[in-house]
PDB file of C-alpha atoms in Angstrom:
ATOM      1  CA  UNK Y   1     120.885  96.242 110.442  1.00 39.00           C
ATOM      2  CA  UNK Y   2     119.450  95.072 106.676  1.00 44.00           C
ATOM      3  CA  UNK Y   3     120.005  91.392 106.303  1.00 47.00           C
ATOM      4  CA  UNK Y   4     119.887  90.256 103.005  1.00 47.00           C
ATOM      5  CA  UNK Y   5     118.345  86.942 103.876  1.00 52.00           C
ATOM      6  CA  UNK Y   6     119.110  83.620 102.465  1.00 44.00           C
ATOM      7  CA  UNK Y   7     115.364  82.235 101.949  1.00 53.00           C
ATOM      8  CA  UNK Y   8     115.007  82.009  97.814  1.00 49.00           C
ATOM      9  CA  UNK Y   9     111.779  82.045  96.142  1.00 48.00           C
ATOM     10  CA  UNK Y  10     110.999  79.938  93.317  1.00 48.00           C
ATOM     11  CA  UNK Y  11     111.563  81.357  90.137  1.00 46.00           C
ATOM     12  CA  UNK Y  12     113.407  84.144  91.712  1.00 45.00           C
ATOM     13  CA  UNK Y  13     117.452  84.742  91.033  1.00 49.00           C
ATOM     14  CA  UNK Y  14     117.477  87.214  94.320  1.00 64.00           C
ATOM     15  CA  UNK Y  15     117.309  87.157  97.885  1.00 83.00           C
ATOM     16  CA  UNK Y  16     114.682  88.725 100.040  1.00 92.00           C
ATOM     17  CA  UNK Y  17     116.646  92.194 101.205  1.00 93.00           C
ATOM     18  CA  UNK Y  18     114.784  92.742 104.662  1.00 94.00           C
ATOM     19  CA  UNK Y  19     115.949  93.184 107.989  1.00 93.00           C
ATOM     20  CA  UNK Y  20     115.182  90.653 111.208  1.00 93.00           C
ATOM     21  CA  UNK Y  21     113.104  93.358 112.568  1.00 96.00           C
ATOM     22  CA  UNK Y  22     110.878  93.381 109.238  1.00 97.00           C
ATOM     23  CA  UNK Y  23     110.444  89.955 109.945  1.00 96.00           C
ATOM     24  CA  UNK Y  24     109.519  89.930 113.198  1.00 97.00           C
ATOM     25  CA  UNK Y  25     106.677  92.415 112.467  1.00 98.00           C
ATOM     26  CA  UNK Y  26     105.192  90.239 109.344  1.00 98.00           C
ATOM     27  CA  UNK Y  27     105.121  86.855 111.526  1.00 98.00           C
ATOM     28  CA  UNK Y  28     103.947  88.459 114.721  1.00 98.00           C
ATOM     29  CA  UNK Y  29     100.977  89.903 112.424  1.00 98.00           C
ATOM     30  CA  UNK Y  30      99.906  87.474 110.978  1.00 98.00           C
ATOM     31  CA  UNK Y  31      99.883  85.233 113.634  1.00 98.00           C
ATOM     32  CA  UNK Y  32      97.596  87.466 115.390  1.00 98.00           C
ATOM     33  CA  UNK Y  33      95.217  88.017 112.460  1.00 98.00           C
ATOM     34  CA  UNK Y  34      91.782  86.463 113.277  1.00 96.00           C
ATOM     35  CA  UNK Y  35      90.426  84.116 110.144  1.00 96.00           C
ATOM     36  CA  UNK Y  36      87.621  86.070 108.365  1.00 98.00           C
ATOM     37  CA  UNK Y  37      87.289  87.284 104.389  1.00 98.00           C
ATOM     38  CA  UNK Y  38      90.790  88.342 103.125  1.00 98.00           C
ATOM     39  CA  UNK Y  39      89.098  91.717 103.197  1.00 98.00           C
ATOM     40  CA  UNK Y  40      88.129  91.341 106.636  1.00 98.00           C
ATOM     41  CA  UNK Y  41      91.766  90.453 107.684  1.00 98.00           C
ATOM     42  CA  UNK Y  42      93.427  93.199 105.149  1.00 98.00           C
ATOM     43  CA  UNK Y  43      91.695  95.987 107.413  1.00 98.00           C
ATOM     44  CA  UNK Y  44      92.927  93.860 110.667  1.00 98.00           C
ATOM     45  CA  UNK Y  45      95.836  94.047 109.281  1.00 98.00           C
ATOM     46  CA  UNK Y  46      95.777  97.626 108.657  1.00 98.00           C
ATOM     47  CA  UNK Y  47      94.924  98.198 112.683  1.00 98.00           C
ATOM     48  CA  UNK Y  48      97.752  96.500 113.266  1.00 98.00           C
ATOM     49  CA  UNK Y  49     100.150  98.220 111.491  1.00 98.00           C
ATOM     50  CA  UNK Y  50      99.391 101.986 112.691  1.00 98.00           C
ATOM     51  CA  UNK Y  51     101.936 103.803 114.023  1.00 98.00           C
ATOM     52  CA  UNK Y  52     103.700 102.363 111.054  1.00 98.00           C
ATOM     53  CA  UNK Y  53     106.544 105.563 110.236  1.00 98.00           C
ATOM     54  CA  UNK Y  54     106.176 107.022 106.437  1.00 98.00           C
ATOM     55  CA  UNK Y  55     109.300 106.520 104.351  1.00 97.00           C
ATOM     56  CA  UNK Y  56     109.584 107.187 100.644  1.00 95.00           C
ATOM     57  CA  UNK Y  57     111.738 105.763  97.975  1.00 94.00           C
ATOM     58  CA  UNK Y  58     111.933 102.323 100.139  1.00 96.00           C
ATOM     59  CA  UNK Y  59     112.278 100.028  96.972  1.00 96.00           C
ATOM     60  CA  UNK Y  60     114.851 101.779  94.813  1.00 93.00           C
ATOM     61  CA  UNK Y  61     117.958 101.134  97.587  1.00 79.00           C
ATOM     62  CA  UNK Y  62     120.205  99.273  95.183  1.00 77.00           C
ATOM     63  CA  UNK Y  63     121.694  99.859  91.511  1.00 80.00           C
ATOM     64  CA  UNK Y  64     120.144  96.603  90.778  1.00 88.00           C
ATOM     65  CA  UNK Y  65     116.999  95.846  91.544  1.00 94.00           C
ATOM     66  CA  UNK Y  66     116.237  93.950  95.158  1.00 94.00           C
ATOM     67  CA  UNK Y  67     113.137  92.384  96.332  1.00 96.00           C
ATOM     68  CA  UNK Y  68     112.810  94.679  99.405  1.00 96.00           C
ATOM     69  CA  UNK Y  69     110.133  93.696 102.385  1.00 97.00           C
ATOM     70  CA  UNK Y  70     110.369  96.586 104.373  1.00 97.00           C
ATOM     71  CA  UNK Y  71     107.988  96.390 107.525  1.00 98.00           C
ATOM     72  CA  UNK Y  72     108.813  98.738 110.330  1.00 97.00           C
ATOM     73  CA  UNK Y  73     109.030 101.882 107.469  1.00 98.00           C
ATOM     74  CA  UNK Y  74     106.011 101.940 105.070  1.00 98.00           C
ATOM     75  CA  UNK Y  75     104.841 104.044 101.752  1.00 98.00           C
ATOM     76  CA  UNK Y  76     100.941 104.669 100.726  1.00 98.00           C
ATOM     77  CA  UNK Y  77     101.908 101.242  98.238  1.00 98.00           C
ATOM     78  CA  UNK Y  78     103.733  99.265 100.445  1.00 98.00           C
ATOM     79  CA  UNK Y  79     101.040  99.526 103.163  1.00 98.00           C
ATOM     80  CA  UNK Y  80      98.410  98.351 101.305  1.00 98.00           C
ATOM     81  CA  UNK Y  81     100.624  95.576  99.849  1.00 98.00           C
ATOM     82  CA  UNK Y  82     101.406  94.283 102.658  1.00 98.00           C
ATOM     83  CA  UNK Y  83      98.251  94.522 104.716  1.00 98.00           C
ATOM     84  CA  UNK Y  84      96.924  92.150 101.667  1.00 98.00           C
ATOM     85  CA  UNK Y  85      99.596  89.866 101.362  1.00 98.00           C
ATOM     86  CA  UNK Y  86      99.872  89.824 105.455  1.00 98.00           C
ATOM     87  CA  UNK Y  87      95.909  88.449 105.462  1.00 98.00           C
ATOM     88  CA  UNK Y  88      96.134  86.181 101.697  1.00 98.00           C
ATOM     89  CA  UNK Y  89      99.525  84.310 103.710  1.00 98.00           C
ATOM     90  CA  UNK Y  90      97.340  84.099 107.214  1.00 98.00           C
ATOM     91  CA  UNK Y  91      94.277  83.528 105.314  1.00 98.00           C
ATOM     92  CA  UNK Y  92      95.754  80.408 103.291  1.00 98.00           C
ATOM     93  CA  UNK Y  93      98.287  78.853 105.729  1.00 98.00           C
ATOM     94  CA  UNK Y  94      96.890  79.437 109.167  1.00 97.00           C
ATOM     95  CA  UNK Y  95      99.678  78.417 111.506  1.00 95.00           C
ATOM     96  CA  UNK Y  96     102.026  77.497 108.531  1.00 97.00           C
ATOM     97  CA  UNK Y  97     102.257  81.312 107.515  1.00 98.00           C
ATOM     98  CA  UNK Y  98     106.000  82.689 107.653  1.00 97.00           C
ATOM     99  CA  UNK Y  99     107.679  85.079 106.368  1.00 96.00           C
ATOM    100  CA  UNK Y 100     108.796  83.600 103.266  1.00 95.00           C
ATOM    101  CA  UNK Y 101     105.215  82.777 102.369  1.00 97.00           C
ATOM    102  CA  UNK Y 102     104.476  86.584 102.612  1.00 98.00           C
ATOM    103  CA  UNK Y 103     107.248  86.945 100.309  1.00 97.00           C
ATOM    104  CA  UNK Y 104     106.259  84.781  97.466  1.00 96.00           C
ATOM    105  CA  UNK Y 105     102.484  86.517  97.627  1.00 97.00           C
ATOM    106  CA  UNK Y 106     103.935  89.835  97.435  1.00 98.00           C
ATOM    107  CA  UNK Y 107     106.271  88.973  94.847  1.00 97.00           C
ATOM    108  CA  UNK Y 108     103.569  87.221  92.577  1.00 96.00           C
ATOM    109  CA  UNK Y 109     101.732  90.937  92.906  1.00 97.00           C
ATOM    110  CA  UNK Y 110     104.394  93.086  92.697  1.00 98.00           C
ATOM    111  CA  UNK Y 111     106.379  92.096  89.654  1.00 98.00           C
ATOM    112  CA  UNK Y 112     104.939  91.314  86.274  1.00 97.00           C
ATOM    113  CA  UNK Y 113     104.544  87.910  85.757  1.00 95.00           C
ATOM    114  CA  UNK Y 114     105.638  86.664  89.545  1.00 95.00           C
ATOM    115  CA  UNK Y 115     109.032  87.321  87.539  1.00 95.00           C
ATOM    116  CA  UNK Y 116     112.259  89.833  89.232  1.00 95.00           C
ATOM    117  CA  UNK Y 117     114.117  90.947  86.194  1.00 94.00           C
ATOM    118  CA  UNK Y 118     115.375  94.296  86.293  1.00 95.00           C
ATOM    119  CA  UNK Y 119     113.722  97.568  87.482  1.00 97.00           C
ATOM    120  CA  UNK Y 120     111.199  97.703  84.737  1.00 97.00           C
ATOM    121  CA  UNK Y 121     109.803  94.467  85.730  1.00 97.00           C
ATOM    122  CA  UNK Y 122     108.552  95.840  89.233  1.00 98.00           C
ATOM    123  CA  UNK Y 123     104.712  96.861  88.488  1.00 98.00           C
ATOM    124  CA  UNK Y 124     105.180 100.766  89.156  1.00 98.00           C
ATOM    125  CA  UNK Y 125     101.354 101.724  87.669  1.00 98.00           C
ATOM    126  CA  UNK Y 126      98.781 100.847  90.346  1.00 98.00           C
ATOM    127  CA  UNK Y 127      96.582 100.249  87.563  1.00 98.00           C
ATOM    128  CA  UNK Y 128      98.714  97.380  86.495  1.00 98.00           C
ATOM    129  CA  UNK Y 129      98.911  96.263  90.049  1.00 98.00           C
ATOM    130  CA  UNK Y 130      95.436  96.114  90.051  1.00 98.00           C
ATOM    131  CA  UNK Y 131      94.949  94.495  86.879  1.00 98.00           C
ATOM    132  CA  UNK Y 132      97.157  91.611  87.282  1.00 98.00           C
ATOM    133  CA  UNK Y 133      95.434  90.944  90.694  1.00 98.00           C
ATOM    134  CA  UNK Y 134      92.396  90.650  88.798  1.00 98.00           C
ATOM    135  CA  UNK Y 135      94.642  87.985  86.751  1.00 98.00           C
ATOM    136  CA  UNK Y 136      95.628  86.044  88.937  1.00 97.00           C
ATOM    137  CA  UNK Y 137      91.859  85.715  91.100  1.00 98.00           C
ATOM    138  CA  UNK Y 138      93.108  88.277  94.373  1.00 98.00           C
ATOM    139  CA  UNK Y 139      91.581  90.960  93.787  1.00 98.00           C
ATOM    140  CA  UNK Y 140      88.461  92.650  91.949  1.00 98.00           C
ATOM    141  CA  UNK Y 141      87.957  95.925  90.399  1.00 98.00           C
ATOM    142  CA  UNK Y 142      84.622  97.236  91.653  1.00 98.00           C
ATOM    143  CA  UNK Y 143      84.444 100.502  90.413  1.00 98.00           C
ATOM    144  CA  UNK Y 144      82.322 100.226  87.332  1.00 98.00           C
ATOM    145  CA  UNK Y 145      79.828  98.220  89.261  1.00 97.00           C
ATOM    146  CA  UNK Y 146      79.540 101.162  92.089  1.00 97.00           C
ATOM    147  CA  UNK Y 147      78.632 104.175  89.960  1.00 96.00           C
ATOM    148  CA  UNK Y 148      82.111 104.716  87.885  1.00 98.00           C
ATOM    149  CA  UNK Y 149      82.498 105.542  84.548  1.00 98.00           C
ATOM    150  CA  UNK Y 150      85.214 105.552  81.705  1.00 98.00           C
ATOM    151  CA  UNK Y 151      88.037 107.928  82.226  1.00 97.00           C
ATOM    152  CA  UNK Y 152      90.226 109.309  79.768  1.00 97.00           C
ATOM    153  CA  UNK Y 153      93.526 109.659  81.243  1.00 98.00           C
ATOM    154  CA  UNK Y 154      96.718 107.603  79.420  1.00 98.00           C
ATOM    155  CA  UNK Y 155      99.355 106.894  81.442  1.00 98.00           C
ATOM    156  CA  UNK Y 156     102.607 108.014  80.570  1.00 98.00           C
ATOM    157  CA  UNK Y 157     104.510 109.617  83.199  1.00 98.00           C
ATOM    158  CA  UNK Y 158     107.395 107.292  83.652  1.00 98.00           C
ATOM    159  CA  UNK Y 159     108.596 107.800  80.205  1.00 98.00           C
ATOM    160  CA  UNK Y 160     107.513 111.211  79.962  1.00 97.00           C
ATOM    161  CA  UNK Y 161     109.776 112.429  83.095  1.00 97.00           C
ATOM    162  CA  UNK Y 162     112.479 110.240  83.276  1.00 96.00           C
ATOM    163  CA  UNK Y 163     114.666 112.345  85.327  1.00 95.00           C
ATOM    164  CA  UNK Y 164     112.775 111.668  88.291  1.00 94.00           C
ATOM    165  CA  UNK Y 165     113.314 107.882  88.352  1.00 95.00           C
ATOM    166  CA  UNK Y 166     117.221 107.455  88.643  1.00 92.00           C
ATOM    167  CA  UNK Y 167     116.673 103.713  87.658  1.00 95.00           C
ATOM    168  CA  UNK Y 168     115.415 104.277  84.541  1.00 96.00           C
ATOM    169  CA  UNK Y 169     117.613 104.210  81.522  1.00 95.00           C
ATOM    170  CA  UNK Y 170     118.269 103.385  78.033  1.00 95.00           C
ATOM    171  CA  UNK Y 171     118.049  99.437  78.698  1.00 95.00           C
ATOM    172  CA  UNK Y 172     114.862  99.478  80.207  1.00 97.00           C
ATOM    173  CA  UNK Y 173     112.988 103.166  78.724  1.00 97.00           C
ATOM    174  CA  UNK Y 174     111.492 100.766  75.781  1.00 97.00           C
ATOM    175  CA  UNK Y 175     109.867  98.019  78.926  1.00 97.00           C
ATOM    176  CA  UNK Y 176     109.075 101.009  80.416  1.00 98.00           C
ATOM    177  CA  UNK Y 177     106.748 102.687  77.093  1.00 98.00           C
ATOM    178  CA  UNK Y 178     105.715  98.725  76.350  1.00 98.00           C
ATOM    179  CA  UNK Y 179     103.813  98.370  79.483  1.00 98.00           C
ATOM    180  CA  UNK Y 180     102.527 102.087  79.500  1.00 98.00           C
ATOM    181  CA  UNK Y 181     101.122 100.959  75.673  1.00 98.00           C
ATOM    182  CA  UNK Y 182      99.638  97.764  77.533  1.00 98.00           C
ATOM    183  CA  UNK Y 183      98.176  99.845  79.903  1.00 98.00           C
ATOM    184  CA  UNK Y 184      96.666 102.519  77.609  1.00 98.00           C
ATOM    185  CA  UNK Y 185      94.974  99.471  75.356  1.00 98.00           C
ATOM    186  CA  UNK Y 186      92.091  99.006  77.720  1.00 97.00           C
ATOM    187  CA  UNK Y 187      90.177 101.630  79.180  1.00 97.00           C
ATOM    188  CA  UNK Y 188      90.868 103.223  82.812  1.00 98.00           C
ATOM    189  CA  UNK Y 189      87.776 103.801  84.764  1.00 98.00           C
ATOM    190  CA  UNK Y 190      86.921 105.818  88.048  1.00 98.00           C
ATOM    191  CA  UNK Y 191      83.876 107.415  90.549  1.00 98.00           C
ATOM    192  CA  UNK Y 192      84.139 110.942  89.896  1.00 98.00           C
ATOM    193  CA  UNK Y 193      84.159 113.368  92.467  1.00 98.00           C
ATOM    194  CA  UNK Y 194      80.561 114.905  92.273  1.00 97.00           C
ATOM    195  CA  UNK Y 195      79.421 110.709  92.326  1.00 97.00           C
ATOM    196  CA  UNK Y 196      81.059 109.840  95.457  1.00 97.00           C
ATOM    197  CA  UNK Y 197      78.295 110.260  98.163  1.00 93.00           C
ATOM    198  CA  UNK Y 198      76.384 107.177  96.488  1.00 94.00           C
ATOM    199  CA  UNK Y 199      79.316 105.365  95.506  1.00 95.00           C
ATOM    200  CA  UNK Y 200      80.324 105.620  99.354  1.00 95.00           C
ATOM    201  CA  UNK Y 201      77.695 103.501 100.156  1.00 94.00           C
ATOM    202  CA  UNK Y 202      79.082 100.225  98.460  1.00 96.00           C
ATOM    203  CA  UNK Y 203      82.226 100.273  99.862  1.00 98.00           C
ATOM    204  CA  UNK Y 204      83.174  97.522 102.715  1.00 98.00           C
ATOM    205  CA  UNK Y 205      85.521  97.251 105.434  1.00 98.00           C
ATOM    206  CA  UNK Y 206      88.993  96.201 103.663  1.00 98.00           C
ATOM    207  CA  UNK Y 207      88.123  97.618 100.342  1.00 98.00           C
ATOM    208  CA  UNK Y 208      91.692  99.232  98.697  1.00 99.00           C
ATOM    209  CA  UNK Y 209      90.795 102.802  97.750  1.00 98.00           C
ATOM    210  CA  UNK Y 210      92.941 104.172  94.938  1.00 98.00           C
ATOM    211  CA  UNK Y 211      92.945 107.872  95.049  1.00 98.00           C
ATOM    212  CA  UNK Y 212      92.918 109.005  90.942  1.00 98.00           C
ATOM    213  CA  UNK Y 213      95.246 111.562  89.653  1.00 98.00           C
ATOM    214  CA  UNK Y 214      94.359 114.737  87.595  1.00 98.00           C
ATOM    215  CA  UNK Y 215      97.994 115.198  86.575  1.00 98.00           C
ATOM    216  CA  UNK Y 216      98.889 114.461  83.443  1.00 98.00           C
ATOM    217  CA  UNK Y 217     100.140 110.539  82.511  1.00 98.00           C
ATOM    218  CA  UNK Y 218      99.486 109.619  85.691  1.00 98.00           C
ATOM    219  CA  UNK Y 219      96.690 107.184  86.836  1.00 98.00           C
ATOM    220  CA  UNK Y 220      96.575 106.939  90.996  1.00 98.00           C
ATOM    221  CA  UNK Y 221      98.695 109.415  93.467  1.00 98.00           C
ATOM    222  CA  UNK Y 222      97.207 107.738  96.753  1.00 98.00           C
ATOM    223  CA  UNK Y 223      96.136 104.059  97.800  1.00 98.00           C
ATOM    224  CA  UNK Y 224      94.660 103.559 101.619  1.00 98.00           C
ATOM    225  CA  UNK Y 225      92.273 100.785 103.131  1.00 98.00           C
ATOM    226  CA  UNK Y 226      88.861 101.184 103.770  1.00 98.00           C
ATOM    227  CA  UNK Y 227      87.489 101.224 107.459  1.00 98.00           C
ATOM    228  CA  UNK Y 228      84.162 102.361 107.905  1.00 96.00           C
ATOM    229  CA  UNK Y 229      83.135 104.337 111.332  1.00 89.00           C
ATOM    230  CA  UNK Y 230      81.416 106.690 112.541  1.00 85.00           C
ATOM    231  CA  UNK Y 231      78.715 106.179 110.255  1.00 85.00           C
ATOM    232  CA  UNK Y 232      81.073 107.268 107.098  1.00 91.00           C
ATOM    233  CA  UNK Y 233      83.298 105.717 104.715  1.00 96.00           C
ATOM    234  CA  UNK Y 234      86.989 106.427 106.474  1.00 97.00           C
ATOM    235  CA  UNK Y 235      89.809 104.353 105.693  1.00 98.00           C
ATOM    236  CA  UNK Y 236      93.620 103.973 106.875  1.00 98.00           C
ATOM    237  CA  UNK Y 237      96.618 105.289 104.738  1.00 98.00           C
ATOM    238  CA  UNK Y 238      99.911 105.744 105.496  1.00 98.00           C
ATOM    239  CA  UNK Y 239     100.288 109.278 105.228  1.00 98.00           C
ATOM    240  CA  UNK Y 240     102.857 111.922 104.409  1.00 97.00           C
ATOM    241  CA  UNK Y 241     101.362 114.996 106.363  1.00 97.00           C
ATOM    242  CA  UNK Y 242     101.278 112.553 109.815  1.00 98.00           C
ATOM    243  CA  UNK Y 243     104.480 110.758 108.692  1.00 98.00           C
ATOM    244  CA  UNK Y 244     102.893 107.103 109.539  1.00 98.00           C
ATOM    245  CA  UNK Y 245      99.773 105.177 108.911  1.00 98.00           C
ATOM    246  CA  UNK Y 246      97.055 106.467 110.617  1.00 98.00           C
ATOM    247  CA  UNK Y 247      93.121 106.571 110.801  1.00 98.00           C
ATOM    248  CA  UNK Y 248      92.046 109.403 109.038  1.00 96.00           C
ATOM    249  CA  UNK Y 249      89.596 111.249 110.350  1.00 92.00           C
ATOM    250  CA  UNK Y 250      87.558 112.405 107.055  1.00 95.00           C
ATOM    251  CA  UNK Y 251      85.469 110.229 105.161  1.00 96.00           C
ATOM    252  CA  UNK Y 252      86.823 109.079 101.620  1.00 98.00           C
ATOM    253  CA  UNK Y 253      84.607 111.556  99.901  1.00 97.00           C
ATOM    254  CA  UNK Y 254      85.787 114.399 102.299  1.00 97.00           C
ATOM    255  CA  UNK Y 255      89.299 113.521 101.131  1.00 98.00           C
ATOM    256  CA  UNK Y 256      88.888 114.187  97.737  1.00 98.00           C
ATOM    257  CA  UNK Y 257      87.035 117.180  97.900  1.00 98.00           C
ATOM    258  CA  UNK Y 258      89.960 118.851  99.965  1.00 97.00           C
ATOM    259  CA  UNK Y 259      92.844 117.943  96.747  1.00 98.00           C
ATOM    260  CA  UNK Y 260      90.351 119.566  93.943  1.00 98.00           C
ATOM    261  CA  UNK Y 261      93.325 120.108  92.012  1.00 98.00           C
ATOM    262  CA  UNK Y 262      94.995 116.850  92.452  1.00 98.00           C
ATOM    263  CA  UNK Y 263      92.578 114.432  92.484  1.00 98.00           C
ATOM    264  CA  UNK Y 264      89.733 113.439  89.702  1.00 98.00           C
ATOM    265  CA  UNK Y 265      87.434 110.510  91.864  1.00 98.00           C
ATOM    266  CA  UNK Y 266      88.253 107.206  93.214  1.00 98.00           C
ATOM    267  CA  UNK Y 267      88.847 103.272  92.213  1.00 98.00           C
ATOM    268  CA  UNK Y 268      87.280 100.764  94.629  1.00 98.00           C
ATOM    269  CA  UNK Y 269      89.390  97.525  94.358  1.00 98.00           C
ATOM    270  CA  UNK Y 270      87.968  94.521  96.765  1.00 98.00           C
ATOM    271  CA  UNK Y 271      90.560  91.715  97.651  1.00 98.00           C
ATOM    272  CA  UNK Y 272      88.641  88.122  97.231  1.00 97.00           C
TER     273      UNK Y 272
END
């Protein structure tokens, strides 16, 4: 049963839409989290959350938008969302951590300015995501700094291909093109493919691997979490092919190499 739950957030006009269950799963996680870096306890996390089923589409329930905390049902986005917010909340408030803690971090990260207003105020570009982590001290892009380079690829693909995103419309198409503009002010950088074999060798347990697009307008198709073993660079995504979050068995660089078409490198985001 969803439970639209009563806890309010400051700064917030809505209610947490989230079911006991979800709940349950967030405070019984973090309570078990052992203290470490935030990266250490993303990846713990993580391991704690396979099995997790794959769902798509899990934030766009409502006409209006709803701050939705799903738990037991996850997307590629969601997972690594809440695996960060799940370790930042244990991380910060030991004991204290509860659920509406978890909220307010995942709020602050997933809408722009900490602020729900509409559908175009969610942060749908990982890049932006990323960016105002950076902003607000969580997170830091690494990519430049492990072999990356420059990569000319605008974003656009909300705007561009409306039709697939029922929620947008004529009162929000303009926030929509605004923040793609914001986005396409700065440059976008990434580890091409051919670079990866060096570049696997800086990346550390808990690092957020964003998976970068070839298609055209937009910047990231996949996000996972880094978990090295086996002597290689692995990592844990919740995945459409196994229909949950699992451990994948190639290495990050293997990964790429097997979407040619799809996928131009990687982004190596570390949380602090």
């Amino acid at each position: 049963m969803i439970l639209s739950m009563a806890l309010m957030l400051p700064g917030a006009d809505s209610a947490i839409v989230a079911s006991a269950a979800d709940k349950v799963v967030a405070e019984k996680v973090m309570a078990s989290l052992e203290q470490g870096s935030t990266a250490e306890m993303t990846l713990d996390a993580a391991k704690r959350m396979l099995g997790t089923p794959y769902v798509g589409g899990l934030l766009d329930g409502g006409e209006d938008e709803e701050f939705r905390l799903p738990l037991e049902k996850t997307d590629c986005i969601i997972f690594v969302e809440t695996c960060l917010n799940l370790a930042r909340t244990a991380k910060e408030h030991g004991r204290e951590a509860d659920f509406g803690k978890f909220a307010s971090g995942v709020r602050q990260m997933r809408y722009r300015g900490g602020i729900i207003d509409g559908y175009a105020s969610r942060i749908h570009y990982t890049t932006e995501w990323i960016r105002q982590g950076e902003r607000l001290g969580i997170l830091k892009d690494v990519t430049l700094e492990s072999g990356g380079r420059n990569y000319d690829h605008p974003v656009s693909f909300m705007s561009s291909h409306p039709d697939s995103y029922p929620h947008i419309n004529d009162d929000n198409i303009h926030s929509i093109k605004e923040a793609e503009d914001t986005l396409n002010s700065i440059p976008y950088t990434y580890i091409q493919t051919s670079d990866l074999p060096g570049a696997e060798k800086n990346i550390r347990d808990g690092d957020i691997i964003c998976f970068v697009s070839k298609l055209a307008g937009l910047d990231i198709s996949h996000v996972a979490i880094a978990c090295l073993h086996d002597g290689k660079a692995g990592f844990i995504h919740a995945s459409t092919t196994a229909g949950k979050v699992i451990v994948d068995d190639r290495s990050i660089s293997e990964y790429v190499r097997s979407r040619p078409k799809s996928l131009a490198g990687i982004k190596i985001v570390r949380p602090l």
